[in-house]
CSV table of C-alpha atoms in Angstrom, one decimal:
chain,number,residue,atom,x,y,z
A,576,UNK,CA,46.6,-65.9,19.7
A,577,UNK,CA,44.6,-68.7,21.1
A,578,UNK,CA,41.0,-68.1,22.5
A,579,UNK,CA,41.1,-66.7,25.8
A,580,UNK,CA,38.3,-67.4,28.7
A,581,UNK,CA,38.0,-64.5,30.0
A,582,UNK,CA,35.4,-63.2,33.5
A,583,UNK,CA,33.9,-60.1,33.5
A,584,UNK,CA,33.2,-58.4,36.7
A,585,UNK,CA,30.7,-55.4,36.3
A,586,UNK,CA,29.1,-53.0,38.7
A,587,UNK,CA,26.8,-52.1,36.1
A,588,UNK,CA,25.4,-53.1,32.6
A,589,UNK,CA,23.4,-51.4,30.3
A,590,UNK,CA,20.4,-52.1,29.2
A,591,UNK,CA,19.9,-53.5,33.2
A,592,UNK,CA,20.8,-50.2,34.4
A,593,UNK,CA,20.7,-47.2,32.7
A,594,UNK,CA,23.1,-45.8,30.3
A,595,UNK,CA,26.5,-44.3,31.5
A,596,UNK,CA,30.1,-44.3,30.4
A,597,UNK,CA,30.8,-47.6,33.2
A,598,UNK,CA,27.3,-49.5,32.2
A,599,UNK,CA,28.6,-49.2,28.7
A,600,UNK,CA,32.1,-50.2,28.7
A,601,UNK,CA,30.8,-52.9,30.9
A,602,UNK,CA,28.5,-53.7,28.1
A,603,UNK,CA,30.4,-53.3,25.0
A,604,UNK,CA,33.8,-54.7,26.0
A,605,UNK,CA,32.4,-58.1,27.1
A,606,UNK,CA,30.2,-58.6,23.7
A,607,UNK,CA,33.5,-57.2,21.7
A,608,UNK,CA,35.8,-59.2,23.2
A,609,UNK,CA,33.2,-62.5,22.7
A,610,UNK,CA,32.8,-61.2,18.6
A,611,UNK,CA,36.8,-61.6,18.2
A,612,UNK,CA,36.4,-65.8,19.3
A,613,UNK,CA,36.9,-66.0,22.9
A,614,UNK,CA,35.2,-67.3,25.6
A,615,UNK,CA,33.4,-65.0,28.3
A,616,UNK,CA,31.2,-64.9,31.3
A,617,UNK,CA,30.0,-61.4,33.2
A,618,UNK,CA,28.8,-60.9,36.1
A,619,UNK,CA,27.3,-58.1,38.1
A,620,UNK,CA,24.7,-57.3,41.0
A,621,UNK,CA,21.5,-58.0,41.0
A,622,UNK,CA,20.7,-54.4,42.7
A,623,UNK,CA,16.5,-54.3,43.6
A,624,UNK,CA,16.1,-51.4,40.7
A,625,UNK,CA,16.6,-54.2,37.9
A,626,UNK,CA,13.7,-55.2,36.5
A,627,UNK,CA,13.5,-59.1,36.3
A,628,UNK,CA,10.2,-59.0,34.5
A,629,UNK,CA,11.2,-57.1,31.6
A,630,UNK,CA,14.8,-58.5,31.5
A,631,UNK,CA,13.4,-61.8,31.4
A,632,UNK,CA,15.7,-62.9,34.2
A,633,UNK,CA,15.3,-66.0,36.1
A,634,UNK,CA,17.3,-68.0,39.1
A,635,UNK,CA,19.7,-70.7,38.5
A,636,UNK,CA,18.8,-73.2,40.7
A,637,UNK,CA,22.0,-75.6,40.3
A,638,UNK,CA,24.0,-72.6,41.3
A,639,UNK,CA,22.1,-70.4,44.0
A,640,UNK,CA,21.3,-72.2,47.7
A,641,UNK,CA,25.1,-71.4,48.8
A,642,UNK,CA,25.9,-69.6,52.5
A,643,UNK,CA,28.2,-66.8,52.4
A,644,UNK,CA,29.5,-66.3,56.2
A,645,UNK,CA,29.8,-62.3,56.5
A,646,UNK,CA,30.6,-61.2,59.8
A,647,UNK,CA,29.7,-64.5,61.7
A,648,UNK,CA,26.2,-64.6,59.7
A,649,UNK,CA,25.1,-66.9,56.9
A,650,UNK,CA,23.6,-64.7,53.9
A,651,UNK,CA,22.0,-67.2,51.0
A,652,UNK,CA,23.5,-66.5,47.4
A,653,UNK,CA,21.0,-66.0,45.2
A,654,UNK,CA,22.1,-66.7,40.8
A,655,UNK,CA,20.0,-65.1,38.5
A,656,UNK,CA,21.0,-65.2,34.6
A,657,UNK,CA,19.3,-63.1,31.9
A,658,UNK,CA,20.2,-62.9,27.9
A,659,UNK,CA,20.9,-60.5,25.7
A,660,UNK,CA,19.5,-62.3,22.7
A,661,UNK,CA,20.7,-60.0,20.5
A,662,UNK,CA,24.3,-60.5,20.6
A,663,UNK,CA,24.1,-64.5,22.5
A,664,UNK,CA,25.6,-62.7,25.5
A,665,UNK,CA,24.6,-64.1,29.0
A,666,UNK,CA,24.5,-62.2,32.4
A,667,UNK,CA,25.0,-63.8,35.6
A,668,UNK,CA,23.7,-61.6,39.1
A,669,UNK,CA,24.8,-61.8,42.4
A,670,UNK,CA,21.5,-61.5,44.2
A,671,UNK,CA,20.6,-61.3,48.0
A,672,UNK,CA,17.5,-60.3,49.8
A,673,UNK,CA,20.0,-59.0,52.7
A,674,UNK,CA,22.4,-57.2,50.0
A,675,UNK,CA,20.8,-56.4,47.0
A,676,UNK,CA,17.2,-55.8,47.7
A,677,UNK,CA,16.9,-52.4,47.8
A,678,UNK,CA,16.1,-50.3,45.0
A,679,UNK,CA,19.1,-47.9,44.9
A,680,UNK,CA,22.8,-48.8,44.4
A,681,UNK,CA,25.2,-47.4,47.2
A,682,UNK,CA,23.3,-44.5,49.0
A,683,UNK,CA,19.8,-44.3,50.3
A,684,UNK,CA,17.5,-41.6,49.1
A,685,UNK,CA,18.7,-38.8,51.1
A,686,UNK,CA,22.1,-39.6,49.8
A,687,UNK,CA,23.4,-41.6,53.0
A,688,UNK,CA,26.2,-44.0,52.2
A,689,UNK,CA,24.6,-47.3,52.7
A,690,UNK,CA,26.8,-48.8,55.9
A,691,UNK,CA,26.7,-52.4,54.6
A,692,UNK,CA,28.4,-51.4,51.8
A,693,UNK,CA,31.6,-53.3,52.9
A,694,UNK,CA,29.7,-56.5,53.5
A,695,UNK,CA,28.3,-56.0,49.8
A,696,UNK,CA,31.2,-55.1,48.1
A,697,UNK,CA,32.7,-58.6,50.1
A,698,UNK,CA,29.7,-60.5,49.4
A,699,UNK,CA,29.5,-59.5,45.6
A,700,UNK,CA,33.5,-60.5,45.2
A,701,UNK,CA,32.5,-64.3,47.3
A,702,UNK,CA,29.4,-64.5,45.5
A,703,UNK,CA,31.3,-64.1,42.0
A,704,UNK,CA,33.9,-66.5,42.5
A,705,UNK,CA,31.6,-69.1,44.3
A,706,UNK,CA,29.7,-69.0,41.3
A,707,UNK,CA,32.6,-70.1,38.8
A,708,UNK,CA,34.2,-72.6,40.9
A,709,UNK,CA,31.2,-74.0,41.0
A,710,UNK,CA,30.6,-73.9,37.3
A,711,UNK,CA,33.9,-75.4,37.3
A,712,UNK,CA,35.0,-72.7,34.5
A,713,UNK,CA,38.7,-71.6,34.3
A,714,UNK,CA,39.4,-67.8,33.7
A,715,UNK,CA,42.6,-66.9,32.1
A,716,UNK,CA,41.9,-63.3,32.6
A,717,UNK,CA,39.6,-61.9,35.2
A,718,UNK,CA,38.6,-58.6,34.3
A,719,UNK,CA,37.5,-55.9,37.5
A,720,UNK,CA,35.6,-53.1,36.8
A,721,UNK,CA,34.9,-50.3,39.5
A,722,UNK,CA,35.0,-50.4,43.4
A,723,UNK,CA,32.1,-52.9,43.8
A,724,UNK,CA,34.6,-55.5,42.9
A,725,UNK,CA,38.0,-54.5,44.3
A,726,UNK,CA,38.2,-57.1,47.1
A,727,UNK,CA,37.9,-59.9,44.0
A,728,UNK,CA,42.2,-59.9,43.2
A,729,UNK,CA,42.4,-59.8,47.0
A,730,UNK,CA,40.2,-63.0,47.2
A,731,UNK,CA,41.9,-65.0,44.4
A,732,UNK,CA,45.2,-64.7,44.9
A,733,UNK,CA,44.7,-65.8,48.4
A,734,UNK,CA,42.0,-67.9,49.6
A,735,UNK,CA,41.3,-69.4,46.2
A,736,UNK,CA,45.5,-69.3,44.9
A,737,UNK,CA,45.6,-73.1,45.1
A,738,UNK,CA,42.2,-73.7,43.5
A,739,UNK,CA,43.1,-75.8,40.3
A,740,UNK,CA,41.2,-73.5,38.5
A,741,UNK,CA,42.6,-70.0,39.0
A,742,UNK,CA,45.9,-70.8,39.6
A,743,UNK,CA,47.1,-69.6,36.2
A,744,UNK,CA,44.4,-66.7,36.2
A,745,UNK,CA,45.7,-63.0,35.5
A,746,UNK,CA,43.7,-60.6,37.2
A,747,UNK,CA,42.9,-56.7,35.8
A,748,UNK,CA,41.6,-54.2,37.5
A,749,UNK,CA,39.6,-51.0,36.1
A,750,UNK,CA,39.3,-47.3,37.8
A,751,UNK,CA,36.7,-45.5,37.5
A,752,UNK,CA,35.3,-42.2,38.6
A,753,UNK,CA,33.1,-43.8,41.0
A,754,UNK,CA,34.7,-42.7,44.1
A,755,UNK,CA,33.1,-41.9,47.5
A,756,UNK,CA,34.3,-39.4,50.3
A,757,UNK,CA,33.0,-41.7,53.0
A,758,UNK,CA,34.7,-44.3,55.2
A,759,UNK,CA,33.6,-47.7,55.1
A,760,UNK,CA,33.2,-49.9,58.7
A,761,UNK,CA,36.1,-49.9,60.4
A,762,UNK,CA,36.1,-53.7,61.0
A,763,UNK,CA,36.0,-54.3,57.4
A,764,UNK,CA,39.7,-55.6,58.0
A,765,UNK,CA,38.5,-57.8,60.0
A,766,UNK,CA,35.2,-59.1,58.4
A,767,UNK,CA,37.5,-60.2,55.5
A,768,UNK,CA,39.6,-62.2,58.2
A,769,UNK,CA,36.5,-64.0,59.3
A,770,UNK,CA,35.8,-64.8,55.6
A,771,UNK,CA,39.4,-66.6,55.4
A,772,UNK,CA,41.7,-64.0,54.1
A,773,UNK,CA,45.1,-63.9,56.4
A,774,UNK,CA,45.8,-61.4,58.3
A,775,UNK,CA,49.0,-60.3,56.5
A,776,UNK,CA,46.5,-59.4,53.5
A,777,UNK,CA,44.6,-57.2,54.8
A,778,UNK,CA,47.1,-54.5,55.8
A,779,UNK,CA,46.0,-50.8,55.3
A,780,UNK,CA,42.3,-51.8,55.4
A,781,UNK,CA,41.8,-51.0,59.1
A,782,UNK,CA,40.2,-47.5,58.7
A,783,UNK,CA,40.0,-47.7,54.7
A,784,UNK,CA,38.0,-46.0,52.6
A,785,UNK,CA,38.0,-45.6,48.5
A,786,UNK,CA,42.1,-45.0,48.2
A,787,UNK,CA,42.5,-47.9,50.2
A,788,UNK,CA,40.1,-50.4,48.8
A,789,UNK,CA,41.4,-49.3,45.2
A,790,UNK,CA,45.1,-49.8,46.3
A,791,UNK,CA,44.5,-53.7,47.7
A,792,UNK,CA,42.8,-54.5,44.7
A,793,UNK,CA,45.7,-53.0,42.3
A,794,UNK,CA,48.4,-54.9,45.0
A,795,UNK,CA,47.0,-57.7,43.7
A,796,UNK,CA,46.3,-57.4,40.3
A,797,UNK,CA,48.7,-58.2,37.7
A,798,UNK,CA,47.4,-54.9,35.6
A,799,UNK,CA,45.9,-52.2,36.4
A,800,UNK,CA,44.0,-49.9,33.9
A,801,UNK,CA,42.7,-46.2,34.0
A,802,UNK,CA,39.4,-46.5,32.5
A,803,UNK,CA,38.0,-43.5,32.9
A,804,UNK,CA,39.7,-39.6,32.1
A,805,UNK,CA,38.8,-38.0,35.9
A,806,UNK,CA,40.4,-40.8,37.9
A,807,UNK,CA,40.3,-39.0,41.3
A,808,UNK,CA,43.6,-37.2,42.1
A,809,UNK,CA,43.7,-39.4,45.1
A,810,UNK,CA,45.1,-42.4,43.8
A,811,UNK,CA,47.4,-40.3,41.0
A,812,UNK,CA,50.6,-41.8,43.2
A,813,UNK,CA,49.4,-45.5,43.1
A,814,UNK,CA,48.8,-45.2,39.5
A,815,UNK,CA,52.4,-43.6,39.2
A,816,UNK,CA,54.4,-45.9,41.3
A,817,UNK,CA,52.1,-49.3,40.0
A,818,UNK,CA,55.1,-51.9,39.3
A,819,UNK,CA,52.8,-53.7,36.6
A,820,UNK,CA,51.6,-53.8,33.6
A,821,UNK,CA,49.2,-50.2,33.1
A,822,UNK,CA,46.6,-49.4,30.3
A,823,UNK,CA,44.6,-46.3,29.3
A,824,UNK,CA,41.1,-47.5,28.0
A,825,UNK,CA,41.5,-45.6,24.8
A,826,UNK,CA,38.7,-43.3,23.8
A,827,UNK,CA,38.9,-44.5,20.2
A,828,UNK,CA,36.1,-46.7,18.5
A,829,UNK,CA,38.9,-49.5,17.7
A,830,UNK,CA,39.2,-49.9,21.8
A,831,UNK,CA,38.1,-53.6,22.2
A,832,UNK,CA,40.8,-54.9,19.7
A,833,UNK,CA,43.2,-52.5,21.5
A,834,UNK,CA,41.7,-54.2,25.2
A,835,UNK,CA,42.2,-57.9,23.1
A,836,UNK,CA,46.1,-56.9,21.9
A,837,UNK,CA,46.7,-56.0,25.9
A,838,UNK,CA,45.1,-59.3,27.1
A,839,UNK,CA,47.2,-61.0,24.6
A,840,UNK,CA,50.5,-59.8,26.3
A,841,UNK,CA,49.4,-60.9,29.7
A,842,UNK,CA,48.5,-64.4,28.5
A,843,UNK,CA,52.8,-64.8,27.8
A,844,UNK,CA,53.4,-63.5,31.4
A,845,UNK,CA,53.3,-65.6,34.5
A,846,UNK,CA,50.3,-64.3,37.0
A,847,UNK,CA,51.9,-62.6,40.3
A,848,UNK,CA,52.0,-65.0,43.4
A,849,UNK,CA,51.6,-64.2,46.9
């Protein structure tokens, strides 16, 4: 097959954060996928508990200085970019002093479920996709990992569908066993509104939580995967009914050439269109 440009959309990456099943699928896929001759670009948040110093990561000024309009506030986009030498792999982060600063990922130290953690999980998804229109880099495959980045099929096949450059762009999305028992804000419906999105797309989001924000971004994905064994038992329908093509991240050591083979049969379908 040809060489495919594929985005990667993490929640985590190890060595940036530590070691766990996600930070190292997120990790390992990207670099195997790049080793077998395609193209590739990953991105994930730039959460307060990285350590720029030692990561060597710095700010992209050509590409940070943006306004993301959350909830009728402007919130700068911040690009940072760090290297893993070793393997000529680059990481782009989403960063924001209003976002991102804090040192801990989705609950405060007492275990509170942060209550911005729509707007993030919004933010992140704008942020991402900002950031490669304005590197002006075509995706044939955009690859979601976790519910960080569910709202990103949700955002490209509507606001951006007629965007030259992901108009042919095939969008997968990964479960993991990251769920959360909390709601999220109730207006997150309409926050992504204000951000665009029509109303009609936002359906089932009025008091969602982790089913719901899991189920928009499999509605519009063209794949869905199961990338993790303890997928919660919530979503066990929308993974049975899911009209599209499915994958199970295979716990083998051959998986990135299996992952490649799957990407391969999406490139000869047509992306779903909404």
């Amino acid at each position: 097959m040809a060489k495919k440009r594929i985005l990667y959309v993490a929640p985590e990456i190890f060595p940036y954060l530590p070691e766990s099943y996600v930070s190292n699928v997120c990790r390992f896929l990207p670099q195997g996928i790049q080793e077998r001759e395609n193209e590739i670009r990953t991105f994930m948040p730039k959460f307060g508990c990285v350590n720029e110093r030692k990561n060597q990561l710095h700010e992209v000024i050509r590409l940070s200085g943006q306004n993301i309009i959350l909830d009728n506030s402007d919130h700068p986009l911040i690009i940072k970019v760090a290297s893993l030498q070793v393997v000529r792999m680059q990481i782009y982060f989403i960063d924001s002093d209003d976002y991102f600063k804090r040192k801990q990922l989705y609950r405060s130290p007492e275990g509170e479920f942060f209550a911005d953690n729509d707007e993030r999980m919004i933010f992140f998804a704008k942020g991402v996709i900002e950031t490669v229109r304005k590197l002006g880099w075509t995706p044939d495959i955009i690859h979601c990992h976790g519910w960080i980045t569910a709202m990103v099929p949700l955002f490209i096949k509507t606001c951006y569908k007629d965007n030259p450059l992901f108009q042919d762009t095939r969008l997968v999305y990964s479960i993991y066993n990251d769920q959360f028992d909390e709601p999220l804000c109730p207006t997150v419906a309409k926050k992504l509104v204000g951000t665009g999105i029509e109303e009609q797309y936002v359906g089932g989001l009025e008091n969602a939580g982790y089913p719901e924000i899991i189920a928009k971004a499999a509605e519009f994905s063209d794949a869905l995967i199961t990338a993790h064994p303890d997928m919660d038992p919530r979503l066990a329908s929308l993974w049975d009914s899911y009209p599209r093509d499915k994958f199970v991240h295979p716990d083998t050591p051959d998986y990135v050439d299996q992952y490649n083979a799957f990407y391969d049969t999406l490139m000869e379908k047509t992306p779903i269109a909404f």
